Coordinates of C-alpha atoms and ligand atoms in Angstrom, one line a residue:
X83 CA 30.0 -4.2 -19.7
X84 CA 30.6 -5.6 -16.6
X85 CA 30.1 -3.4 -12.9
X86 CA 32.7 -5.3 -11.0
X87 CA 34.9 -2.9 -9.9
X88 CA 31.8 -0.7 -8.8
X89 CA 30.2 -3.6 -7.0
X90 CA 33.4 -4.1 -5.1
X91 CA 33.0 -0.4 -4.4
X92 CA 29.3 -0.5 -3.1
X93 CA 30.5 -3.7 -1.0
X94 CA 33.3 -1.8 1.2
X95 CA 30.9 1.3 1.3
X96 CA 28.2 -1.3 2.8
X97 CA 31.3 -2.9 5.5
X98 CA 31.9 1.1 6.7
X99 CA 28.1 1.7 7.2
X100 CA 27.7 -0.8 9.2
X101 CA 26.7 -4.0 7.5
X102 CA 29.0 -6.8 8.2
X103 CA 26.6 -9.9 8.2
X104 CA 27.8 -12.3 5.5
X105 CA 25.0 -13.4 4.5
X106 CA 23.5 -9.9 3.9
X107 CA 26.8 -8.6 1.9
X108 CA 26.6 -11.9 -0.2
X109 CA 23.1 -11.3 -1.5
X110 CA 23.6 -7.9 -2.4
X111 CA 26.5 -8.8 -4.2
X112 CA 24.5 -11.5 -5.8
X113 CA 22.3 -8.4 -7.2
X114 CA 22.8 -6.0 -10.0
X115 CA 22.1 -2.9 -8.9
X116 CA 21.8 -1.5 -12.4
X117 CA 19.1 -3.8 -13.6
X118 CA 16.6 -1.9 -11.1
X119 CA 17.4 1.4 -12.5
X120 CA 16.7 3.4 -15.8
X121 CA 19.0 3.5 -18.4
X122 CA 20.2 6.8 -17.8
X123 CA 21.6 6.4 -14.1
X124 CA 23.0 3.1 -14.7
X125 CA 27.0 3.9 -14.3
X126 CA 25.7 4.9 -10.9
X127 CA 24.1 2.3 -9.8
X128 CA 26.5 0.8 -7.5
X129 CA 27.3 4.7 -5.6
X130 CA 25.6 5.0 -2.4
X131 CA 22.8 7.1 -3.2
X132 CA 18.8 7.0 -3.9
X133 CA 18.3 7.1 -7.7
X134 CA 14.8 7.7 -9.4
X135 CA 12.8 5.2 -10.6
X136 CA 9.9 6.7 -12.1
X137 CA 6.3 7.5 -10.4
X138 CA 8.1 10.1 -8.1
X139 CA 9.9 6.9 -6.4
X140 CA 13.6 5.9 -5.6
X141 CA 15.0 2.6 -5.2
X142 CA 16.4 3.1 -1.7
X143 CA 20.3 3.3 -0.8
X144 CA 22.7 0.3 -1.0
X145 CA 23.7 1.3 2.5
X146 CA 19.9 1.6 3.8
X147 CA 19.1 -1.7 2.1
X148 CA 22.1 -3.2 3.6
X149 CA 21.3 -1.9 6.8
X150 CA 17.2 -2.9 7.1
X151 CA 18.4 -6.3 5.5
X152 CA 20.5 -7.0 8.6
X153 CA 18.0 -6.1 11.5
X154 CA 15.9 -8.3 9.7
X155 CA 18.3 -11.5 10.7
X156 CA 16.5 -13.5 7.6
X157 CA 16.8 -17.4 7.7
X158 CA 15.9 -19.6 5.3
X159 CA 13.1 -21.3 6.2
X160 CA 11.1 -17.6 6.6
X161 CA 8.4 -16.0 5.0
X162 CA 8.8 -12.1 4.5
X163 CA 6.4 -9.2 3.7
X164 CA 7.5 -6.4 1.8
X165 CA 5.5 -3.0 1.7
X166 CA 6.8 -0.9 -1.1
X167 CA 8.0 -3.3 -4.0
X168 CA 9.2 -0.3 -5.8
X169 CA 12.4 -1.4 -8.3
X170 CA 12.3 -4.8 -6.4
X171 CA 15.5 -4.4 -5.8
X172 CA 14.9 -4.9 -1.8
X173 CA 12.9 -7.5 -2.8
X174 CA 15.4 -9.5 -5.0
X175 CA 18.1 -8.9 -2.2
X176 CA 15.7 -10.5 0.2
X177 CA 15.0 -13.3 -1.9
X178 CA 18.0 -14.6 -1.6
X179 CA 18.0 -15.1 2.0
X180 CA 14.3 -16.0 2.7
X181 CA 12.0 -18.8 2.0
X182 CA 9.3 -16.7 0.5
X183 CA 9.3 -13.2 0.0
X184 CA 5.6 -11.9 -0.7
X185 CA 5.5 -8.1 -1.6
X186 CA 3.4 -5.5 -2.5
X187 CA 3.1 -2.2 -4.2
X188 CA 0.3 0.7 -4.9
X189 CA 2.0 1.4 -8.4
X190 CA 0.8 -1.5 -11.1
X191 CA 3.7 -0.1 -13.9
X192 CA 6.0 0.0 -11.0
X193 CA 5.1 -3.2 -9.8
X194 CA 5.0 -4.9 -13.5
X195 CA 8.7 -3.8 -14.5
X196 CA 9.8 -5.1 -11.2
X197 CA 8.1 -8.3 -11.9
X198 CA 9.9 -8.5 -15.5
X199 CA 12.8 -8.4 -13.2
X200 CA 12.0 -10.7 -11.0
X201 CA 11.3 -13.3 -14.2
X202 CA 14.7 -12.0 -15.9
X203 CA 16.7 -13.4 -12.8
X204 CA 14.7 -16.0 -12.6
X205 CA 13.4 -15.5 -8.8
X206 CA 10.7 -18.1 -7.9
X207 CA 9.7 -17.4 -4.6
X208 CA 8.7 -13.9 -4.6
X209 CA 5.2 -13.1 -4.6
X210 CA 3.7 -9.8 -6.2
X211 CA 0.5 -8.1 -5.4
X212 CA -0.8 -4.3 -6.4
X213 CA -2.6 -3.3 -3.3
X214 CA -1.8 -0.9 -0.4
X215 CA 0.4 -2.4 1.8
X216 CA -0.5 -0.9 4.8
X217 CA -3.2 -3.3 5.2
X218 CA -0.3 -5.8 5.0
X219 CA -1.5 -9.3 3.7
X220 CA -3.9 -11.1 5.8
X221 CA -4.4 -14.3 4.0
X222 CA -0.5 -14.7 4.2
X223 CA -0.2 -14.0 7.7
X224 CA 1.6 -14.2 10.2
X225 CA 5.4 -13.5 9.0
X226 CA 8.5 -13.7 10.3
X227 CA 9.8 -10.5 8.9
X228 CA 7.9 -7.0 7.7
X229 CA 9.9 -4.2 6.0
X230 CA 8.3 -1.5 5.0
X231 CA 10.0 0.7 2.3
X232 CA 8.1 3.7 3.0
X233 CA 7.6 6.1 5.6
X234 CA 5.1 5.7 8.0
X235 CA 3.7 8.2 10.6
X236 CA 4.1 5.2 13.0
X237 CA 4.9 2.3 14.1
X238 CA 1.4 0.8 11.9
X239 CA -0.8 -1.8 14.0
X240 CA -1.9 -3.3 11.7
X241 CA 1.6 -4.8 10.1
X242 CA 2.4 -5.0 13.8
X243 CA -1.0 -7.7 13.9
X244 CA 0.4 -9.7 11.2
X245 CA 3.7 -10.2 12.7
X246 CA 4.6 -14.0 14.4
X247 CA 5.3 -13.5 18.0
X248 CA 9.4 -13.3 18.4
X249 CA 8.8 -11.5 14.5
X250 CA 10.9 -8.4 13.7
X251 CA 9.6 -5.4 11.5
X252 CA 11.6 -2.6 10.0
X253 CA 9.8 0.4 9.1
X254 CA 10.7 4.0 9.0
X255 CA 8.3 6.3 10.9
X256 CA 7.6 10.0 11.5
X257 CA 5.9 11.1 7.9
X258 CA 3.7 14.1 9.1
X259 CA 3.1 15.8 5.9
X260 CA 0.8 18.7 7.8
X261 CA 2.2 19.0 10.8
X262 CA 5.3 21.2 10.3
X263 CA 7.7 18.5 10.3
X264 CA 10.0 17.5 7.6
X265 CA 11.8 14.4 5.7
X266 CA 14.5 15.1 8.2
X267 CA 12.4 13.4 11.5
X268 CA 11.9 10.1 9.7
X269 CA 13.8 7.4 12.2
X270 CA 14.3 3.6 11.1
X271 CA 12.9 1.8 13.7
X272 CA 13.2 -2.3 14.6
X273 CA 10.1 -3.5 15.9
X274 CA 10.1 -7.1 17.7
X275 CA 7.1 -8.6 18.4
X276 CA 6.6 -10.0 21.6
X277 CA 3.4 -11.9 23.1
X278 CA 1.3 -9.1 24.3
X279 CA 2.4 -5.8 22.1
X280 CA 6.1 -4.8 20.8
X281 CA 9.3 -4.1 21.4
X282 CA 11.0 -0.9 19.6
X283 CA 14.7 0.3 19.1
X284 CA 15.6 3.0 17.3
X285 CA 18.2 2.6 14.3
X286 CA 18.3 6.6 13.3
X287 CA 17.8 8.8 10.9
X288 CA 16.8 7.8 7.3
X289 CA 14.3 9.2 4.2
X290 CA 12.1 7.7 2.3
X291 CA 9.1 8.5 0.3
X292 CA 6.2 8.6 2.3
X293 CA 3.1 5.6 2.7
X294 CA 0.5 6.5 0.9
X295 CA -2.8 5.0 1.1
X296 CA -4.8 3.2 -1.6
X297 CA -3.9 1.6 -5.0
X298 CA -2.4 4.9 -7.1
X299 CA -4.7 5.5 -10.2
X300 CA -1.9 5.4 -12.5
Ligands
SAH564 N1 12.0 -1.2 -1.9 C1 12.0 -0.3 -3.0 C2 11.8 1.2 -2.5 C3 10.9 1.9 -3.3 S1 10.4 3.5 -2.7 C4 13.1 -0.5 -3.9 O1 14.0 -1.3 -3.5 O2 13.2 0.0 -5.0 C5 8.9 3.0 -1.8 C6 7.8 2.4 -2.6 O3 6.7 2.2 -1.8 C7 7.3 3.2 -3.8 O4 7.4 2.4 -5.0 C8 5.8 3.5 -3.5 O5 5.0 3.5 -4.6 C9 5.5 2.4 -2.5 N2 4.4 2.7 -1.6 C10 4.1 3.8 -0.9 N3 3.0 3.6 -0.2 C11 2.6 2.3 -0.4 C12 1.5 1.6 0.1 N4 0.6 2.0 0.9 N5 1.3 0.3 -0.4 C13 2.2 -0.2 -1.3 N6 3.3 0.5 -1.8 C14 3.4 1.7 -1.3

């Protein structure tokens, strides 16, 4: 069964929020959406919206990928660090536009189906690692390009450390679990490194399921 017709759909949805670089728009059409979801929530795949994908997780928006994707202004020649492998399906899209795209996740059954994926579509420069991401990936630094595909409480240092000078991050902050705030405050926010400290601009609203510390036991 082909997903054509809903592909085509998730591409004009992807032009109205926003995402107009070509390059961006042809990787994710270069994707199947419904390889990085269960069974059951396949023939939705391609609508706009976070789906589960197991471990209390979701693979992120088409629109939100699209969105992050494009402030990242990826070239070819660029290495990229992913926190939050989750589905892989950021991951894949990104591999198509960078050099080398090392990722990592805190789930290792999260992180081994996406690597099946990774070998079914036969993507050779992505790099997998189970470890908690917010300590980023020091042997591998600097990057080009961080994205962080869960919510932080802010803009984290330490990514910020392993970022090249003229580097651009995208991470959602504002995850304060005890402080009275809800989902509703995260903000996507663009961070561009500069020689002494960063840059920050502020992309609005989004949600995602919050940074959490340490490898998960499961
Ligand atoms: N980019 C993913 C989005 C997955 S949701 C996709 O396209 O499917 C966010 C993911 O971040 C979850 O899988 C969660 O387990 C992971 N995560 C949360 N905190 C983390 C941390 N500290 N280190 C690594 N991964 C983390």
């Amino acid at each position: 069964m082909t997903h054509e017709a809903d592909k085509a759909r998730m591409i004009m949805a992807l032009r109205q929020g926003g995402v107009t670089n070509m390059h961006v728009l042809a990787a994710m059409e270069g994707i199947s959406r419904e390889q990085f979801v269960a069974a059951p929530f396949r023939d939705r795949a391609y609508d706009d919206v976070t789906l589960p994908i197991g471990y209390h997780q979701t693979v992120s928006q088409p629109t939100v990928v699209g969105r992050m994707t494009q402030a990242l202004e990826v070239g070819d020649r660029m290495k990229v660090f992913e926190t939050g492998t989750g589905s892989g399906y950021q991951t894949a899209v990104l591999a198509g536009l960078a050099r080398r795209v090392y990722t990592v996740e805190r789930h290792r059954g999260l992180l081994k189906e996406a690597e099946a994926r990774f070998a079914n579509l036969g993507l050779v420069n992505v790099v997998t690692m189970a470890s908690d991401g917010s300590k980023g990936w020091p042997e591998q630094a600097p990057f080009d390009r961080i994205i962080v595909t869960a919510a932080a409480h802010d803009v984290p240092p330490v990514l910020v450390g392993q970022l090249a000078v003229g580097g651009i991050m995208v991470v959602p902050v504002g995850y304060h679990e005890s402080e009275g705030h809800t989902d509703h405050d995260q903000r996507l926010i663009k961070v561009v490194r500069t020689e002494d400290g960063y840059e920050t601009e502020d992309m609005g609203p989004v949600r995602f399921v919050p940074l959490v510390a340490g490898l998960a036991v499961s």
